XYZ file of C-alpha atoms in Angstrom:
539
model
C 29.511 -10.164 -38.692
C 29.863 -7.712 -41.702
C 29.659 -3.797 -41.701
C 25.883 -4.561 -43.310
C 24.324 -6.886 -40.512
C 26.730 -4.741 -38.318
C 24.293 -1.834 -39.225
C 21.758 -3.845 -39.316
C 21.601 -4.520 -35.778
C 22.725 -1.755 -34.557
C 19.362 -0.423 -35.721
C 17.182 -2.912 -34.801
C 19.081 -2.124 -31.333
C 18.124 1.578 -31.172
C 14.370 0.244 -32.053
C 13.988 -1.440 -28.937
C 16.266 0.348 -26.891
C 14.432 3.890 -28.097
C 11.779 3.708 -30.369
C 9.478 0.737 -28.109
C 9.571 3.591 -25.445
C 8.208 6.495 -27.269
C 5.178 7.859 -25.683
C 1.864 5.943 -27.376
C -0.566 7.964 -29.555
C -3.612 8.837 -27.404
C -6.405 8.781 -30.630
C -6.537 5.566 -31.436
C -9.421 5.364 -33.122
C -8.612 8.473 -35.301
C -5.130 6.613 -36.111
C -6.839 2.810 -37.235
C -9.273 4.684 -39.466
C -6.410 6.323 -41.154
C -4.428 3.155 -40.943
C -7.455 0.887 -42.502
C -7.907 3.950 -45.056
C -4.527 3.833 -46.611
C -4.111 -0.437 -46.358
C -7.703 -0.333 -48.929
C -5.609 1.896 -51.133
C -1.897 0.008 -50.736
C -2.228 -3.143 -48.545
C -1.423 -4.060 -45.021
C 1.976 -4.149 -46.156
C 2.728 -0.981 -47.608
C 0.843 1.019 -45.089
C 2.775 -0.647 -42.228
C 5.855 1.377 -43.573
C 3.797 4.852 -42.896
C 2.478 3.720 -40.012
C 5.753 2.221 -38.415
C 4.882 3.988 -34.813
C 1.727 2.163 -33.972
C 0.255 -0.137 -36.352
C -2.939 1.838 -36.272
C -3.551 1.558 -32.407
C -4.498 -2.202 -33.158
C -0.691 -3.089 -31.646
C -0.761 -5.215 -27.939
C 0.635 -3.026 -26.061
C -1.282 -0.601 -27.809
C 0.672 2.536 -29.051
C 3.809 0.918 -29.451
C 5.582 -0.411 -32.690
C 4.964 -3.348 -34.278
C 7.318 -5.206 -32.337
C 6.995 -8.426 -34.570
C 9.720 -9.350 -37.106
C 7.245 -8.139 -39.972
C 6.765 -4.799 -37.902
C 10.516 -4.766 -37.515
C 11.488 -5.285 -40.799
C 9.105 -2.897 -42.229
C 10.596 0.196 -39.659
C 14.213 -0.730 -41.262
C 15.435 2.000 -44.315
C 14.236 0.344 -47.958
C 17.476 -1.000 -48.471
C 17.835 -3.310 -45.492
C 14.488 -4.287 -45.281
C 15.180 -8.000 -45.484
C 12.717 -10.074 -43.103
C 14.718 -13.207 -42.840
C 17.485 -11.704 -41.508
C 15.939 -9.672 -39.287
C 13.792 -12.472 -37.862
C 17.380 -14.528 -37.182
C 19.102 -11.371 -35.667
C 15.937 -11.212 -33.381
C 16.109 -15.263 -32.427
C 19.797 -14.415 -31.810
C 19.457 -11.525 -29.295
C 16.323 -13.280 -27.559
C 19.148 -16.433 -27.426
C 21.494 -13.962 -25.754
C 19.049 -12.470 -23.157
C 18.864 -8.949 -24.739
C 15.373 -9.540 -25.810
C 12.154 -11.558 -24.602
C 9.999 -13.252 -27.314
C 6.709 -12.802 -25.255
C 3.937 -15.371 -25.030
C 1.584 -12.955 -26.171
C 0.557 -12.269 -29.961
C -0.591 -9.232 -31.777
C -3.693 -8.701 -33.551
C -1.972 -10.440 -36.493
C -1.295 -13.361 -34.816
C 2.608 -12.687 -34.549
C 4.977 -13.304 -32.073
C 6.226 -9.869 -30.150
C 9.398 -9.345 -28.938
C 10.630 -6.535 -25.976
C 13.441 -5.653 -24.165
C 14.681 -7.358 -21.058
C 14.633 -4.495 -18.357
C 16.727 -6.409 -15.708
C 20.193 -7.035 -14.745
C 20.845 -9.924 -16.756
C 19.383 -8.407 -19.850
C 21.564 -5.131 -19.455
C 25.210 -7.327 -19.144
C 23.426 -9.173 -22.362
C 23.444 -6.378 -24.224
C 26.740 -4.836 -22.762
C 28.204 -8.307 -24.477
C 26.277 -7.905 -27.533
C 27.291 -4.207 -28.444
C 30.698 -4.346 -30.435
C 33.558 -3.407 -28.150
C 35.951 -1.580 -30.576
C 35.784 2.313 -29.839
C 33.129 2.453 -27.076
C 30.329 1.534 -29.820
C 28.540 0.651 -26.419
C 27.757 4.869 -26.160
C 23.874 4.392 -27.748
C 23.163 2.707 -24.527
C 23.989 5.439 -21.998
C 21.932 7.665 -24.745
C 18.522 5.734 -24.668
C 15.374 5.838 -23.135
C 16.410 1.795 -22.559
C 18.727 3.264 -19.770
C 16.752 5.141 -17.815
C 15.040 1.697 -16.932
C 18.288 -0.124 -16.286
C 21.202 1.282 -16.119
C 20.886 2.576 -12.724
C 21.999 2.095 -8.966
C 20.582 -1.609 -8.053
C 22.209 -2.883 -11.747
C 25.577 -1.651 -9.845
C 24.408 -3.513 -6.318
C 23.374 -6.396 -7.921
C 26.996 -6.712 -10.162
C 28.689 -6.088 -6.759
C 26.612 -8.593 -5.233
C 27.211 -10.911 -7.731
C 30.686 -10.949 -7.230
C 30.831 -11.355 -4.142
C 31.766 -7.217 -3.143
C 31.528 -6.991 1.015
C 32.060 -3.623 3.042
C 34.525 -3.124 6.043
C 33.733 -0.041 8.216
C 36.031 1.304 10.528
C 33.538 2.852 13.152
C 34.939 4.802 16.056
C 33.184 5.187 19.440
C 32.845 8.767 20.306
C 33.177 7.784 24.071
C 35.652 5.390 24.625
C 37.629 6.137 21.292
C 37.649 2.193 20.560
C 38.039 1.185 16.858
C 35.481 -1.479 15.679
C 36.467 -2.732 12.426
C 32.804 -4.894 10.909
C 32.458 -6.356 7.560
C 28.981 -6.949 6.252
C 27.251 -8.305 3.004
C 25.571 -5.599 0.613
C 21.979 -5.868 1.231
C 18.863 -3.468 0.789
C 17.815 -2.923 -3.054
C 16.526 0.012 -4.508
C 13.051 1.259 -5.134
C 10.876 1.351 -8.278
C 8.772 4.536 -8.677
C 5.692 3.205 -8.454
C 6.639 1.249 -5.102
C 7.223 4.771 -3.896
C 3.989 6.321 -3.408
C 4.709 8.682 0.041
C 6.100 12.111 -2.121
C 2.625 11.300 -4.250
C 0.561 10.814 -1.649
C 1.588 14.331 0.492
C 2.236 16.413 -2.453
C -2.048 14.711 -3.353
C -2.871 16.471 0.468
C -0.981 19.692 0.090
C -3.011 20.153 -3.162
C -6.429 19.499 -1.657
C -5.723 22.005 1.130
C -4.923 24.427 -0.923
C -7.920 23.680 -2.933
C -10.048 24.572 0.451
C -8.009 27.760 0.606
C -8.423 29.268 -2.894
C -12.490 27.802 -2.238
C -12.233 30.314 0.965
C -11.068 33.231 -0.759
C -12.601 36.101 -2.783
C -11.517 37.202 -6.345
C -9.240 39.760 -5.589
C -7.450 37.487 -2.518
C -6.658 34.913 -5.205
C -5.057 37.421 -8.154
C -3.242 39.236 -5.589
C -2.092 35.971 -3.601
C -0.780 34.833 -7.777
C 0.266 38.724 -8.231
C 1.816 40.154 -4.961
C 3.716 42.711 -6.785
C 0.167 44.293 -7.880
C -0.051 45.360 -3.978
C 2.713 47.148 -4.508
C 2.204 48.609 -8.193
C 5.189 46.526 -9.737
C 3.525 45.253 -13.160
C 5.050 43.341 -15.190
C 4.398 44.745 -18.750
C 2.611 47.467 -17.542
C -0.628 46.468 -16.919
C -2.389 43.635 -14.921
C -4.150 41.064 -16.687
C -7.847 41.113 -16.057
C -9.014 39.764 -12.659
C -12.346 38.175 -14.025
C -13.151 34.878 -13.618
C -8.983 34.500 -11.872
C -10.605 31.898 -8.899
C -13.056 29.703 -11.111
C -10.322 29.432 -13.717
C -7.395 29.034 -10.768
C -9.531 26.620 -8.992
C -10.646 24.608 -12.374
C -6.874 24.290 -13.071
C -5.951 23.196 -10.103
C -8.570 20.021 -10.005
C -6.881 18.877 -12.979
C -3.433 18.980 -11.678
C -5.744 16.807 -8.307
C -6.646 14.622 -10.967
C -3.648 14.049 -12.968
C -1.734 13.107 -9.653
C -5.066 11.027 -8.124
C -4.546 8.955 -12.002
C -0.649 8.554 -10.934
C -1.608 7.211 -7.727
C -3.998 4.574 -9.400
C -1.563 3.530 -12.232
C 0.955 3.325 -9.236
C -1.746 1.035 -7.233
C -2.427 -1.332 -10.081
C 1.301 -1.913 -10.516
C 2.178 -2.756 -7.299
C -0.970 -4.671 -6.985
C 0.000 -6.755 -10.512
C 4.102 -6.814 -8.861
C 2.903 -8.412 -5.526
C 5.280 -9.914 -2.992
C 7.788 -11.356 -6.055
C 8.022 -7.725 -7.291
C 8.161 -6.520 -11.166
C 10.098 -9.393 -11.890
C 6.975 -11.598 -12.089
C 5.273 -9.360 -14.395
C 5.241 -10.452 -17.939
C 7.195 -8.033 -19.871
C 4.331 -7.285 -22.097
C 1.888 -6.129 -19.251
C 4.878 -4.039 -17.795
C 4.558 -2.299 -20.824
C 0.853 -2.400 -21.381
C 0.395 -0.747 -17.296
C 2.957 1.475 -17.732
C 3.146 2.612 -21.259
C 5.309 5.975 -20.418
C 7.389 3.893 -18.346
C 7.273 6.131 -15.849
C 6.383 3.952 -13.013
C 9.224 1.069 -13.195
C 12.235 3.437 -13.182
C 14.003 3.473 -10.966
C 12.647 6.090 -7.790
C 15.449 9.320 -6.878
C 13.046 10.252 -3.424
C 14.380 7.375 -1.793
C 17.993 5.866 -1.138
C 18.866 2.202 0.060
C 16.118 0.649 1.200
C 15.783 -2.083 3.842
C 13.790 -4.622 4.810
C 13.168 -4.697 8.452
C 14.978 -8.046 8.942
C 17.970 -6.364 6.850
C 17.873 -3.593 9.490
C 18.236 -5.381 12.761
C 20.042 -7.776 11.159
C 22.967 -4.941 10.636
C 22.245 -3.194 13.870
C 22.817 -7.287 15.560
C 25.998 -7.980 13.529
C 27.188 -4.222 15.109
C 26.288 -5.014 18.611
C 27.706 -8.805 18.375
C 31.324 -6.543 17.394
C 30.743 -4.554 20.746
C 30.108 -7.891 22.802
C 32.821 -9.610 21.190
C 35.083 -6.748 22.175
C 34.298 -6.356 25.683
C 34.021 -10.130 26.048
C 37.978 -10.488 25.306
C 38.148 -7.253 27.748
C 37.114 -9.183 30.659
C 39.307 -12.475 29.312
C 42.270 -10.792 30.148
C 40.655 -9.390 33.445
C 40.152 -5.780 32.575
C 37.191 -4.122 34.273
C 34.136 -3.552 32.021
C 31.691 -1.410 32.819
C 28.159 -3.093 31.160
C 26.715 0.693 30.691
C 29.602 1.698 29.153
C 29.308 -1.642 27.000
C 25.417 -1.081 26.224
C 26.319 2.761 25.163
C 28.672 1.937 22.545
C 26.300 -1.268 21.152
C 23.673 1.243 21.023
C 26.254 4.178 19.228
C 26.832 0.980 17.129
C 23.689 0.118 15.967
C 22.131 3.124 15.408
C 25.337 3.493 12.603
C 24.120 0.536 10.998
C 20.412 1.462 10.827
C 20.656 4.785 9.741
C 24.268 5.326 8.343
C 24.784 2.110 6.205
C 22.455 2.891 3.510
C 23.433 6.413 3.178
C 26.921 5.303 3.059
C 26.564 2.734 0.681
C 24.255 4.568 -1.752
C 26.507 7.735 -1.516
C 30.095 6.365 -1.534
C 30.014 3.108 -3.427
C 26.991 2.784 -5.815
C 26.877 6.445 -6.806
C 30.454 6.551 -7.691
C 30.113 3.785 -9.273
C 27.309 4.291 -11.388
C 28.569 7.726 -12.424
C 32.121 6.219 -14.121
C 30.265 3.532 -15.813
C 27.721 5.933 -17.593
C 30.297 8.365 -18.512
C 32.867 5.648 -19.610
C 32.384 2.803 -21.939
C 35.638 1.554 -20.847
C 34.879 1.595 -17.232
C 31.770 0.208 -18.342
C 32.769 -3.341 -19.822
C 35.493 -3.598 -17.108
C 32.948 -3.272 -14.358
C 30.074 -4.921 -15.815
C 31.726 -8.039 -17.912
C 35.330 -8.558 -16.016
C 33.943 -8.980 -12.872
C 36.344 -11.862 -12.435
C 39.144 -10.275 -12.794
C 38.707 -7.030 -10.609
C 37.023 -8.996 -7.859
C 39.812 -10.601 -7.114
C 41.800 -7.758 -6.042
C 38.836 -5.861 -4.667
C 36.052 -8.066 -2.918
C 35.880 -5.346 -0.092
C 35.160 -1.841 0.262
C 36.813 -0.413 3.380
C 35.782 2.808 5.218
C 37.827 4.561 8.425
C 34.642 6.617 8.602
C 36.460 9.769 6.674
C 37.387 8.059 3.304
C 36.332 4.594 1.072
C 39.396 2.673 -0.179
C 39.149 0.451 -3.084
C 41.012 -0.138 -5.786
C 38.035 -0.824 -7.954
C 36.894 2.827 -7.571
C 40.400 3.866 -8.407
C 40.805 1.638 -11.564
C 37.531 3.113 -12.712
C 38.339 6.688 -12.185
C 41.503 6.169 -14.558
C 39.401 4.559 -17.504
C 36.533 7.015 -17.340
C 39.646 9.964 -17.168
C 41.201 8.215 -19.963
C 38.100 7.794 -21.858
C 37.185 11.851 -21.417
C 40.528 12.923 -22.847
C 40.320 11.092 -25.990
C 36.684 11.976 -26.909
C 35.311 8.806 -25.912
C 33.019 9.755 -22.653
C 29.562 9.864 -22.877
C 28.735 13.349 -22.389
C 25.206 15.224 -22.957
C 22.878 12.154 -22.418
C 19.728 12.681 -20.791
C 20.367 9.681 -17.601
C 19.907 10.396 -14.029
C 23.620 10.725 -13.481
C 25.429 13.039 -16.011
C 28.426 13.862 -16.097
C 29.517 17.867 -15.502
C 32.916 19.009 -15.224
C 36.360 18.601 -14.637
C 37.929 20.501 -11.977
C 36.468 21.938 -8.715
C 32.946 23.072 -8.988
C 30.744 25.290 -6.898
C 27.802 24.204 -5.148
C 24.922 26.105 -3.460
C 27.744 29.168 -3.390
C 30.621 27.070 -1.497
C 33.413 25.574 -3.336
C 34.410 22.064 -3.467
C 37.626 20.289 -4.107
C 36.630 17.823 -6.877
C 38.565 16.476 -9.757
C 35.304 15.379 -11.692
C 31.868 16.175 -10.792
C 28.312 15.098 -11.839
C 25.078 16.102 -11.517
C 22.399 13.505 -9.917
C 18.623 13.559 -10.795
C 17.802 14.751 -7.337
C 19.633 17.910 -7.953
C 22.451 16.724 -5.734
C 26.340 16.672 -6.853
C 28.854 13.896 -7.064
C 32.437 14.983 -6.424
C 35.119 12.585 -7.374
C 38.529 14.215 -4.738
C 41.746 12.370 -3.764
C 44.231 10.814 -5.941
C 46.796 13.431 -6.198
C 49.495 14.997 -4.242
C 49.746 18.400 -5.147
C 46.384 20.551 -5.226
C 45.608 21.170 -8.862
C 44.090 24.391 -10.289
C 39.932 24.037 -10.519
C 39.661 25.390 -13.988
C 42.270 23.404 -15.354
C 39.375 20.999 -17.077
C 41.742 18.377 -19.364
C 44.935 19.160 -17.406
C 43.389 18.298 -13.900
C 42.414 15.102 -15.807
C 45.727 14.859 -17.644
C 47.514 15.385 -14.335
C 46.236 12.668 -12.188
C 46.837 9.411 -14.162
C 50.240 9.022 -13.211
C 49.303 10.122 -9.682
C 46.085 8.326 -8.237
C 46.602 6.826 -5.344
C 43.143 6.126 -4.023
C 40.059 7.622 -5.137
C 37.049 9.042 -3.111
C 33.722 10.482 -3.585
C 30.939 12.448 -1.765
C 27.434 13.817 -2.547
C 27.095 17.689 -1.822
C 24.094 19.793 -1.934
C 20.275 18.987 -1.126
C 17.807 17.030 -3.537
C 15.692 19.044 -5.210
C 11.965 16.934 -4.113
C 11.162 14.333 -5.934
C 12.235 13.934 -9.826
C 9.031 11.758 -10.982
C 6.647 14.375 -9.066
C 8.518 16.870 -11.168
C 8.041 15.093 -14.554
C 4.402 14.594 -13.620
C 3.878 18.160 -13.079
C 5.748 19.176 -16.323
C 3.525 16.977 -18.050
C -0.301 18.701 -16.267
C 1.163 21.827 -17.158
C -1.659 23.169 -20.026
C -2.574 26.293 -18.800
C -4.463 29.040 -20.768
C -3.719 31.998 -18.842
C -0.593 33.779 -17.161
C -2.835 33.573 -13.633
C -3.030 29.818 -14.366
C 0.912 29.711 -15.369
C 1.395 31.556 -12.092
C -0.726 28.681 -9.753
C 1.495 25.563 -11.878
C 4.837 28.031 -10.820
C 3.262 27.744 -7.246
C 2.533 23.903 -7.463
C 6.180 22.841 -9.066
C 7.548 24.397 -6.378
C 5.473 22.636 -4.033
C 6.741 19.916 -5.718
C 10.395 20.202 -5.269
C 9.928 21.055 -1.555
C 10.592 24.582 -2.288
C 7.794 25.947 -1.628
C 4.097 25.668 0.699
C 0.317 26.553 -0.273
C 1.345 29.522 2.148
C 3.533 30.811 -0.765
C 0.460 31.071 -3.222
């Protein structure tokens, strides 16, 4: 293709990878007078180039851009506004799998077209995006990736190629080694499948609506002022108590009915998802339900999840190991002692059913995921050459202490490589970012780390291992510099505590019109509630 349709698509790309998920204008009937006002004066036509955001409100899903070819064309500069060649670029990426031409029509009786938000459409567009100087960088930038590029994209590309985990699992009794290899199972959550953060933080609120209900004026400004019992004010001067509970308690029944609306938007999902899950959905009534997507990102509160069949399926295959290995005990007529044998299948088990998801979410996928969004190199190599690394890497083996794999490694060294000559994607707003080079500080200890990044639960990723001589923590490019030559196997591990739960969080920064500092001082109270920091006690 030439520099022209080269620029072309690249920003009919960033329209459906950005603009489709800007939040929808609330007015609509405000915005379709205006809309109807200025097409009487100009035509349809020319006032679909003013109104390139929302077609007046009259767009299915309502609020979002005329995602037509016509609605397309028209959000395009002057220049390249050129409808049959948009309307063959947009045949062309719904060929590929980027987009979906949906079997719903607008009001104007034209076809609409949306991203795919699932694995397949992500290594699409991965393939589509020119390869020449990590032009692939817009992805890891978009609102497109908070909806895919995330921890079950990397399960399901290690799945796909056929990735298997070896644990080394020692029994803290008899000191025996049991080596198991398993499949990678469990999948990850969707926020709106994860209602249980929702549904407490819901409770907490309503009791400590009954509190403030209990209490007297004064008890509720000095309970959202405690340094007035003790004549530290701020400023000066107080504010004025009057009317501080009927304004406190009106406040806080809107932040009980902003999260009672979550809940229902969460309900109706799940409800429209069934059994299948989101994948039945049509992608037009995923975005017509969830029109913030807030609710099909991917959940932070939870890690691996399993089925119940998953579980004692992994806790069987770890108990079948045991058997197996007192079985060829008693072949060459040693004595076995069957409590000693039902201690260690129990020691077993209980690894698998509690320890395997941990240990896969925390030192495969997150490693994993981190490289790829920092890296475009590691990026296509993990997502498009499966292939070729599989081959040398279908198993992830763990002694218990550290994860050896030369995928991991291989990774590390592109993503390093990438950072040191500018190309890393650095600054975007994803669930994983990256933060430094060098050893980092966390919750006041220090950590050995040769790259680190920050997780959406507040948590930190620590890249460590790989070198033989320690390496000075603020040496940022030369710790980077200094490794290549060096790696020899590269490990990871998640330090800190999560910070609650990041979609409770976003919900409460979005209830958070206040009109007083007494009101300001109950949301304080609640987002802290919300993280976990903090009980109605504390108000």
């Amino acid at each position: 293709m030439d520099d022209g349709r080269n620029r072309m698509l690249g920003l009919i790309l960033h329209h459906f990878l950005d603009t489709v998920y800007s939040r929808p204008v609330t007015d609509f009937k405000s915005e379709s007078k205006r809309y109807e006002a200025l097409s009487s004066l100009v035509g349809e036509d020319a006032a679909e180039t003013f109104f390139p955001g929302d077609g007046g409100g009259r767009e299915y899903p309502r609020g979002y851009r005329l995602n037509d070819a016509k609605g397309v064309t028209g959000a395009l500069p002057p220049r390249m506004q050129n409808y049959q060649a948009v309307r063959r670029i947009l045949q062309s990426l719904c060929e590929k799998g980027v987009l979906v031409r949906c079997g719903s029509k607008n009001a104007r009786n034209r076809v609409l077209y949306l991203p795919e938000e699932s694995t397949d459409g992500c290594l699409a567009l991965v393939r589509t995006l020119p390869p020449q100087t990590g032009q692939d960088g817009p992805l890891c930038a978009s609102a497109y990736a908070h909806m895919v590029l995330d921890r079950q994209l990397v399960l399901d590309v290690l799945r796909r190629n056929g990735v298997t985990v070896t644990v080394s699992l020692e029994s803290p009794g008899t000191g025996t080694s049991y080596p198991i290899n398993s499949a990678l199972v469990g999948r990850y959550l969707r926020v709106y499948e994860d209602q249980g953060p929702f549904m407490d933080f819901q409770d907490r609120l309503m009791r400590l609506s009954d509190t403030l209900s209990q209490m007297d004026e004064g008890e509720v400004f000095l309970a959202l002022y405690p340094e007035a019992r003790e004549g530290m004010v701020e400023g000066g001067s107080l504010p004025d108590r009057t009317g501080c509970k009927e304004a406190n308690l009106a406040y806080l029944e809107h932040v009980i009915d902003v999260v009672d609306s979550f809940l229902g938007d969460m309900q109706r999902m799940e409800d429209a998802a069934g059994e299948d899950g989101l994948s039945s959905v049509p992608m037009e009534d995923r975005f017509s339900m969830d029109p913030g997507n807030r609710l099909r990102r991917e959940s932070w509160a939870s890690g691996l999840h399993l089925t119940d069949a998953e579980r004692e399926a992994l806790v069987s295959l770890g108990s079948d190991c045991v058997a197996s290995h007192y079985g060829q005990l008693s072949a060459r007529g040693e004595a076995v002692r069957p409590a000693e044998c039902e201690e260690e299948s129990w020691y077993i088990g209980r690894w698998f059913a509690d320890g395997y998801p941990q240990f896969v979410d925390e030192e495969i996928v997150l490693p994993i995921l981190a490289l790829i969004t920092l890296s475009p190199s590691a990026r296509r190599r993990f997502l498009l050459e499966g292939e070729e690394w599989s081959r040398g890497c279908d198993t992830f083996v763990s002694d218990s202490k550290h994860v050896r794999c030369p995928l991991l490694t291989e990774l590390f060294r592109l993503a390093a490589a990438d950072l040191l000559q500018g190309r890393g994607d650095i600054g975007a707003d994803i669930p994983v970012r990256y933060a430094a080079s060098g050893n980092v500080t966390v919750e006041g200890k220090g950590c050995d780390s040769l790259m680190s990044f920050k997780l959406e639960d507040g948590r930190v990723l620590v890249f460590y291992g790989g070198h033989k001589n320690r390496l000075p923590g603020d040496a940022d490019d030369r710790v980077l510099a200094g490794i290549s030559p060096l790696v020899e196997g590269m490990n990871a591990r998640v330090v800190g505590r999560k910070a609650g739960c990041p979609a409770l969080r976003r919900l409460m920064d979005g209830a958070c019109r206040f009109r007083d500092f007494s009101e300001e001082r109950l949301w304080r109270v609640l987002c802290g509630m919300a993280e976990g920091h903090g009980t109605e006690e504390d108000s």
